[in-house]
PDB file of C-alpha atoms in Angstrom:
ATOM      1  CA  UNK Z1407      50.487   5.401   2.409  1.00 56.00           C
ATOM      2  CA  UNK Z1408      48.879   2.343   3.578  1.00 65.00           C
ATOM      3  CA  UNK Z1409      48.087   2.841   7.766  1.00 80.00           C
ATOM      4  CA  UNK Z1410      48.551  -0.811   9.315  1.00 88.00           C
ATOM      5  CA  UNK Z1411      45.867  -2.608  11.360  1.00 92.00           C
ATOM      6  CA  UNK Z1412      43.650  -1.548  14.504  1.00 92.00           C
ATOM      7  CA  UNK Z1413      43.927  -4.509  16.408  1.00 93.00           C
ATOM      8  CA  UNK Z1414      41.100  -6.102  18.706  1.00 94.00           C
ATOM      9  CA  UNK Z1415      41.485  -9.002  21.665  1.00 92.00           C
ATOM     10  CA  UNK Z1416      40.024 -11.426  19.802  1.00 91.00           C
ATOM     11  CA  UNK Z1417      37.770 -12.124  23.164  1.00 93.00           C
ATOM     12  CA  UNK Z1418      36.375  -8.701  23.062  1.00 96.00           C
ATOM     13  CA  UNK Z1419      33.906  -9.200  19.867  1.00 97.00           C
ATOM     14  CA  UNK Z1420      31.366 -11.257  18.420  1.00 96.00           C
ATOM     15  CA  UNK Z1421      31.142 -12.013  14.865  1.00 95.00           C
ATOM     16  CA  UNK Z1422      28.532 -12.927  12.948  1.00 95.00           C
ATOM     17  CA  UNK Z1423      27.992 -14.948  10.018  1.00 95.00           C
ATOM     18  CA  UNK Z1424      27.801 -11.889   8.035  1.00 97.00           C
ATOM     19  CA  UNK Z1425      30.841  -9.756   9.046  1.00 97.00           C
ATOM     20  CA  UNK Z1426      29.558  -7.754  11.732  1.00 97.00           C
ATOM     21  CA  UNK Z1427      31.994  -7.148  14.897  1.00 97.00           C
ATOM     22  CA  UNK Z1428      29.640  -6.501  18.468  1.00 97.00           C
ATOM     23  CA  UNK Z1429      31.930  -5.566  21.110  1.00 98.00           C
ATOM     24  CA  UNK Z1430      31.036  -7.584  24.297  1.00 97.00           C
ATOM     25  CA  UNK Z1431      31.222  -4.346  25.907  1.00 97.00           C
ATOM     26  CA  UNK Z1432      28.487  -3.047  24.176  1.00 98.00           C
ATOM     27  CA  UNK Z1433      24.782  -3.164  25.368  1.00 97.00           C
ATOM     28  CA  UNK Z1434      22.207  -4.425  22.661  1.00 96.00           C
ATOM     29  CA  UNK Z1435      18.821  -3.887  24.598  1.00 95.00           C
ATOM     30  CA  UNK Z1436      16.349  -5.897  22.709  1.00 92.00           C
ATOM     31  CA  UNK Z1437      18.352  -7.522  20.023  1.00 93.00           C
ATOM     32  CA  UNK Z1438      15.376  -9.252  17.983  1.00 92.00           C
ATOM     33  CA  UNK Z1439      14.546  -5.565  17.061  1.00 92.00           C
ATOM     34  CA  UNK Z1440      17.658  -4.272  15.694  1.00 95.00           C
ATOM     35  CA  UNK Z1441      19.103  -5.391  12.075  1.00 95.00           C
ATOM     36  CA  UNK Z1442      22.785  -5.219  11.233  1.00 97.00           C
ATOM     37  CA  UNK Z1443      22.965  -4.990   7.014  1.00 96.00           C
ATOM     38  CA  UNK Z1444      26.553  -6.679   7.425  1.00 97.00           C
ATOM     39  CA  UNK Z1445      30.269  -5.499   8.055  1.00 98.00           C
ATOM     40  CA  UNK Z1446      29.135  -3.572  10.563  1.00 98.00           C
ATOM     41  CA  UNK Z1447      31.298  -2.708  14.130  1.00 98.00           C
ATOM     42  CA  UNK Z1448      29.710  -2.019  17.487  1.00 98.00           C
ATOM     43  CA  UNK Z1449      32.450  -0.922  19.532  1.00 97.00           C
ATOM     44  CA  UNK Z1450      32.438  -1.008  23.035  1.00 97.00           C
ATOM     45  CA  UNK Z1451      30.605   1.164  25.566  1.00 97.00           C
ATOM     46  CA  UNK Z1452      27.790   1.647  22.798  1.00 98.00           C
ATOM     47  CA  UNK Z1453      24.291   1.154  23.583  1.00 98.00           C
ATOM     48  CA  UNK Z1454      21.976   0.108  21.304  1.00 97.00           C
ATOM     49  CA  UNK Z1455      17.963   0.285  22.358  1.00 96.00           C
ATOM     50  CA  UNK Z1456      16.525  -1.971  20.023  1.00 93.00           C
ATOM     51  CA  UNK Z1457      14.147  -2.551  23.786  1.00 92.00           C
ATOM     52  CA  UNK Z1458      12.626   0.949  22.996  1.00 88.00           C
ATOM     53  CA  UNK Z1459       9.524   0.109  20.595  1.00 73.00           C
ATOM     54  CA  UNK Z1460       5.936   0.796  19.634  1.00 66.00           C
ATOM     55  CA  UNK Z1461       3.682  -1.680  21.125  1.00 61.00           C
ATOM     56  CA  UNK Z1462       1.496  -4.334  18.624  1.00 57.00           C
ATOM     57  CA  UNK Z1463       2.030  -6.661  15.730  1.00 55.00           C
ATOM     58  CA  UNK Z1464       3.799  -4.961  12.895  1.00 56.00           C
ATOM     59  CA  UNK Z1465       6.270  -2.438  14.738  1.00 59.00           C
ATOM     60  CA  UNK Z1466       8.805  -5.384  15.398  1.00 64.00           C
ATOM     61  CA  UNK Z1467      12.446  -3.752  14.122  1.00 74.00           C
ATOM     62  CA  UNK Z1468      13.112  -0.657  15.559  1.00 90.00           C
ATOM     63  CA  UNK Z1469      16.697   0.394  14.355  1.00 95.00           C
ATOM     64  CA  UNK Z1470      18.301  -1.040  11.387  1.00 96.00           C
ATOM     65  CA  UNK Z1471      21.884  -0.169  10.354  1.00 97.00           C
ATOM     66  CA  UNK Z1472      23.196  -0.746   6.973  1.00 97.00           C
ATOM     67  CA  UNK Z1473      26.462  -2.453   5.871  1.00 98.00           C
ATOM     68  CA  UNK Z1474      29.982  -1.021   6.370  1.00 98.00           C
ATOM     69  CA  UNK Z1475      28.454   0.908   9.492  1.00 98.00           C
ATOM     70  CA  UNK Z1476      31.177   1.711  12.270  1.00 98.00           C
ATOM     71  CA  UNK Z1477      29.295   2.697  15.610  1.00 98.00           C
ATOM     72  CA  UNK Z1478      32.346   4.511  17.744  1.00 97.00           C
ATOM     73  CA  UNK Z1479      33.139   3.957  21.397  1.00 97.00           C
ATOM     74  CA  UNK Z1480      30.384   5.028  23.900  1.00 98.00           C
ATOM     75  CA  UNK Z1481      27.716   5.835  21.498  1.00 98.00           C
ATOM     76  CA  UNK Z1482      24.075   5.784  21.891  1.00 98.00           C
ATOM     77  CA  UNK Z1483      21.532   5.151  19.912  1.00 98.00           C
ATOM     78  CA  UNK Z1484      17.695   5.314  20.543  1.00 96.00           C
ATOM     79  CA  UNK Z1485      14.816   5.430  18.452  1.00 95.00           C
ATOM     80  CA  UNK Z1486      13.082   8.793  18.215  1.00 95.00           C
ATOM     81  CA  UNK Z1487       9.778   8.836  20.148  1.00 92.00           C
ATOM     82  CA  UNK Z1488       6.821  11.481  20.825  1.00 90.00           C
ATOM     83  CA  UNK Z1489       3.232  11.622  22.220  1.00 87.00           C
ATOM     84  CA  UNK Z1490       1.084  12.003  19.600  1.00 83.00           C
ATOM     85  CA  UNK Z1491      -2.703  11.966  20.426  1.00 85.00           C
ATOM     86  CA  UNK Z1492      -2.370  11.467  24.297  1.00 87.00           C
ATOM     87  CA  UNK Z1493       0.093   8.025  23.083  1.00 84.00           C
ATOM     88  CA  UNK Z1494       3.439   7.712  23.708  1.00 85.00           C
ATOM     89  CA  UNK Z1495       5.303   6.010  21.009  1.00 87.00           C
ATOM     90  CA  UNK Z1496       8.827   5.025  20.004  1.00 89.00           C
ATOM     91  CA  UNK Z1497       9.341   5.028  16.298  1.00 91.00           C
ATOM     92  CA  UNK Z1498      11.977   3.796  13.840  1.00 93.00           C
ATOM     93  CA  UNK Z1499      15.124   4.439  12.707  1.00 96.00           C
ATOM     94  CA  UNK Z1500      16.846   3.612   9.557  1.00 97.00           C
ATOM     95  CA  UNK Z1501      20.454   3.841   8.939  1.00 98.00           C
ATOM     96  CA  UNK Z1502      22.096   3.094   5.589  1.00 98.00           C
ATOM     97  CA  UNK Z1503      25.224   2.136   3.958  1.00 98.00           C
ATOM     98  CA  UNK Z1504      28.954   3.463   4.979  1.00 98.00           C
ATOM     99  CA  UNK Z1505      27.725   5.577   7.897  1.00 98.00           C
ATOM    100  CA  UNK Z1506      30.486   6.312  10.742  1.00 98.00           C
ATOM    101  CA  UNK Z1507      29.394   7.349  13.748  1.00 98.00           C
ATOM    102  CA  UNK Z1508      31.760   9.135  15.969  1.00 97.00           C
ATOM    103  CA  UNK Z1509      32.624   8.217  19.330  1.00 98.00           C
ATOM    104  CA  UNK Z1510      30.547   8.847  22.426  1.00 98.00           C
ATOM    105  CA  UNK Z1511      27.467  10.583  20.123  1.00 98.00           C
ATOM    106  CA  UNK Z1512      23.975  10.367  21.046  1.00 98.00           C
ATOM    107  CA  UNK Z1513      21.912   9.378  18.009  1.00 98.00           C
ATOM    108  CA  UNK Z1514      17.613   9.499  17.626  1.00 97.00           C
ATOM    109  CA  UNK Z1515      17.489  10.406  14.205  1.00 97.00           C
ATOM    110  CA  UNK Z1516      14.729   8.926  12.240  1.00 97.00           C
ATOM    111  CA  UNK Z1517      16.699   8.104   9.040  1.00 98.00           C
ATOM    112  CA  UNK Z1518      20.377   8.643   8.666  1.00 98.00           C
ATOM    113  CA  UNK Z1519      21.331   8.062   4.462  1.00 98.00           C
ATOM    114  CA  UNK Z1520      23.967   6.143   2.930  1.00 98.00           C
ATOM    115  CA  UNK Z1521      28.132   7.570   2.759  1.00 98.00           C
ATOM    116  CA  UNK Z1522      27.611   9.399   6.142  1.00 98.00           C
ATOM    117  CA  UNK Z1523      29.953  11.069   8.633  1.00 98.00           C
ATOM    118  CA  UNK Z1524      28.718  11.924  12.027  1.00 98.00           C
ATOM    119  CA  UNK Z1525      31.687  13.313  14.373  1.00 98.00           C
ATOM    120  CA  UNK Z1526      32.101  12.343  18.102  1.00 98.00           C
ATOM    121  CA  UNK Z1527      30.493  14.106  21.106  1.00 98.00           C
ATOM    122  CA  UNK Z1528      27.692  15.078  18.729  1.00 98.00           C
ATOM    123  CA  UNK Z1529      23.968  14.866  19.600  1.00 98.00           C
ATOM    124  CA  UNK Z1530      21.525  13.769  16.563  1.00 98.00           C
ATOM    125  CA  UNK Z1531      18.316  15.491  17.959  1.00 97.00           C
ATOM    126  CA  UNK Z1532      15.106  13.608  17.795  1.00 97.00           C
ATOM    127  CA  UNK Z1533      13.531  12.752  14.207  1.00 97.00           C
ATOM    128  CA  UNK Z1534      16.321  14.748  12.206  1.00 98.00           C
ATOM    129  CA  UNK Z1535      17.239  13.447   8.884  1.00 98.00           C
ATOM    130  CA  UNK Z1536      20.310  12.893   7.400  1.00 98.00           C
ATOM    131  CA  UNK Z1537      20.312  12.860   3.710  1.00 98.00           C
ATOM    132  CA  UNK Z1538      23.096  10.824   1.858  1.00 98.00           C
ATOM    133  CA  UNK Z1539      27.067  12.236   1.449  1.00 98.00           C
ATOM    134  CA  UNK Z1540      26.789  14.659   4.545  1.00 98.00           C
ATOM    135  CA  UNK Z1541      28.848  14.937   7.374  1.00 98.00           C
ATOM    136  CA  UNK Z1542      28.297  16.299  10.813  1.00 98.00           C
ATOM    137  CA  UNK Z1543      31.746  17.936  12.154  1.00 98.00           C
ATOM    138  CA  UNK Z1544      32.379  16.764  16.361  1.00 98.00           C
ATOM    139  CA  UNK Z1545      31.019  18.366  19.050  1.00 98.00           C
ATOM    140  CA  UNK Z1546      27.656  19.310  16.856  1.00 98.00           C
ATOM    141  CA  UNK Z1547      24.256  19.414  18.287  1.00 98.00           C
ATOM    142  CA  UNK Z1548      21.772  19.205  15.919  1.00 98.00           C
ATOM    143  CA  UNK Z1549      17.703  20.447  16.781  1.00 98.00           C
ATOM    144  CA  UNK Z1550      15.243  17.856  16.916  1.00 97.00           C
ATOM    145  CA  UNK Z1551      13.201  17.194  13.184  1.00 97.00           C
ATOM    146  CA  UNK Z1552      16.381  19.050  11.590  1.00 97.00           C
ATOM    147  CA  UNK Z1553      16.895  17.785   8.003  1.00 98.00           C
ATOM    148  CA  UNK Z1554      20.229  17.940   6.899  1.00 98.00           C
ATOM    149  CA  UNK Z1555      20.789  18.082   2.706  1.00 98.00           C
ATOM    150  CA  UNK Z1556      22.558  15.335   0.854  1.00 98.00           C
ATOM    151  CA  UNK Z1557      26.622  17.052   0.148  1.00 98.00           C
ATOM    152  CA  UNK Z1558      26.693  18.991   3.111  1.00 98.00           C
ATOM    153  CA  UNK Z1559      28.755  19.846   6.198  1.00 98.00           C
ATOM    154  CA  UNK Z1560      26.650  20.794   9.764  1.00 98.00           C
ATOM    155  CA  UNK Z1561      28.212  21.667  12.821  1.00 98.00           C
ATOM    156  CA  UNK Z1562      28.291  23.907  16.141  1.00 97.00           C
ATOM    157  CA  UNK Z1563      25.606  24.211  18.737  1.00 95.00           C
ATOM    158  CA  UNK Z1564      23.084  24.543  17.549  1.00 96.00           C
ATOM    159  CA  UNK Z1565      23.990  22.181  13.896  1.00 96.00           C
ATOM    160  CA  UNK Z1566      24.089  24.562  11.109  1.00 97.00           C
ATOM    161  CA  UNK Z1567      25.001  24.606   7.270  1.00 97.00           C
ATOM    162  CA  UNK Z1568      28.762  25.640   7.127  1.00 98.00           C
ATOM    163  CA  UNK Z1569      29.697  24.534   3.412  1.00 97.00           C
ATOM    164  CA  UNK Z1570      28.984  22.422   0.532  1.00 98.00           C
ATOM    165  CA  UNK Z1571      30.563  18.556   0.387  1.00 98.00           C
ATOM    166  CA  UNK Z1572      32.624  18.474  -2.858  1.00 97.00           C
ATOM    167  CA  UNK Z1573      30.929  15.465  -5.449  1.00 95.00           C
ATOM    168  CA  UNK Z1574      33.561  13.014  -4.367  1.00 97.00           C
ATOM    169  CA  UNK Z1575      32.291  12.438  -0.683  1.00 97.00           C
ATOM    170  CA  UNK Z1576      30.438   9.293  -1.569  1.00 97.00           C
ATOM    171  CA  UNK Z1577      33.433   7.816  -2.657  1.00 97.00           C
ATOM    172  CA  UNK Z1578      35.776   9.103  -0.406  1.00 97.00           C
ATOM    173  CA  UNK Z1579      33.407   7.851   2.583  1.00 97.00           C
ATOM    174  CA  UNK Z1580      32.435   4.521   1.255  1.00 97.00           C
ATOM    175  CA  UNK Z1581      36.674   3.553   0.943  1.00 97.00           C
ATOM    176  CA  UNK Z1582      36.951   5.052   4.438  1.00 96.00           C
ATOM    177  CA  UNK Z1583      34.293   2.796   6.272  1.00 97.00           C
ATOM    178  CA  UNK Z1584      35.549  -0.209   3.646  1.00 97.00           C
ATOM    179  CA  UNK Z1585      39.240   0.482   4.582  1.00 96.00           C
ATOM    180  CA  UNK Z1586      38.526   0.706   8.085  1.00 96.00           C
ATOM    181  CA  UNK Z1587      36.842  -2.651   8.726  1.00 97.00           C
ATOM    182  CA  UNK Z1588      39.775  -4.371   6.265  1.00 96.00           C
ATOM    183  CA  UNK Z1589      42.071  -3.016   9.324  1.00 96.00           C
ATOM    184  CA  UNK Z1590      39.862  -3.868  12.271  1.00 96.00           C
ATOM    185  CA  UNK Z1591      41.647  -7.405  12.843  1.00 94.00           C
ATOM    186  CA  UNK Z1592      42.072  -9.613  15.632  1.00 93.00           C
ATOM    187  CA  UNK Z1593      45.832  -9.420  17.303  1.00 91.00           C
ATOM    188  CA  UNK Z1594      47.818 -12.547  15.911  1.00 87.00           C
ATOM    189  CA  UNK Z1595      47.537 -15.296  18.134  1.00 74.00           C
ATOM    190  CA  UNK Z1596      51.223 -16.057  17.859  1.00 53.00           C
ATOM    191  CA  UNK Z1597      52.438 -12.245  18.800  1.00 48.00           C
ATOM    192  CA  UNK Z1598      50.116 -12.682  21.948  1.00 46.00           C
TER     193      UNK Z1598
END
């Protein structure tokens, strides 16, 4: 079974040289600090703060997403931050390949792996990390500095361990977030 396209107005997104969709309904706070690997979708409502950084030279990108990442409908994402020492300082997150965020999910994780599936209405708590091949099931709220293993499933409030991902998720999530940016298409301009 082949599912047909999810069309877009045309209008609605940017695209960049290399593949990436940015809803215009999206908000990209400081976009000189925020690197999209490629193929990626920003759908609209999301807010990205790439504004939210550590002061000085060297601290310049402050959330980079990998290719094939698809960043649902009203999400937010914000680089984790503490006061350490009396400062107060933002600090980086990393995203890999074939990560799917769910939509309306509040992300400032410090590293999120490659083949990842975050549900929607989750919360990513403050400098967790997401090792590769897991999955976070919707409606999850995960603890601050929570480390989630590669191959499994978290969910419930708070994010806990519920069961082992079978070996297959890495392949079964990479031709999900590949599949669903083949489908992501403009409408036809002549069925318009």
């Amino acid at each position: 079974m082949n599912p047909g396209p999810i069309y877009y107005s045309k209008g609605e997104f940017i695209e960049t040289d290399t593949g990436n969709k940015v809803s215009r309904r999206a908000t990209i706070a400081g976009p000189q600090n925020i690197i999209l690997g490629g193929k990626t979708i920003i759908s609209g409502n999301a807010v990205i703060r790439g504004d939210l950084r550590r002061t000085g030279p060297g601290h310049a990108v402050v959330i980079s997403l990998g290719r094939y990442c698809l960043v649902g409908e009203g999400c937010v994402m914000r680089p984790p931050y503490k006061t350490y020492r009396g400062n107060f300082n933002y600090y980086p997150m990393k995203v890999g390949d074939h990560v799917h965020i769910g939509a309306n999910t509040i992300v400032e994780a410090a590293t999120i792996g490659n083949h990842v599936e975050i549900g929607k209405n989750c919360v990513i708590g403050k400098f967790t990390i997401i090792k590769d091949c897991a999955k976070i099931a919707d409606n999850t709220i995960v603890p601050p500095n929570t480390v989630i293993p590669a191959l499994a499933l978290f969910g419930g409030t708070p994010g806990h361990f519920l069961e082992d991902l079978p070996e297959t998720t890495q392949e079964m999530i990479e031709s999900h977030t590949k599949e669903f940016y083949q489908r992501f298409q403009p409408y036809p301009e002549a069925g318009r």
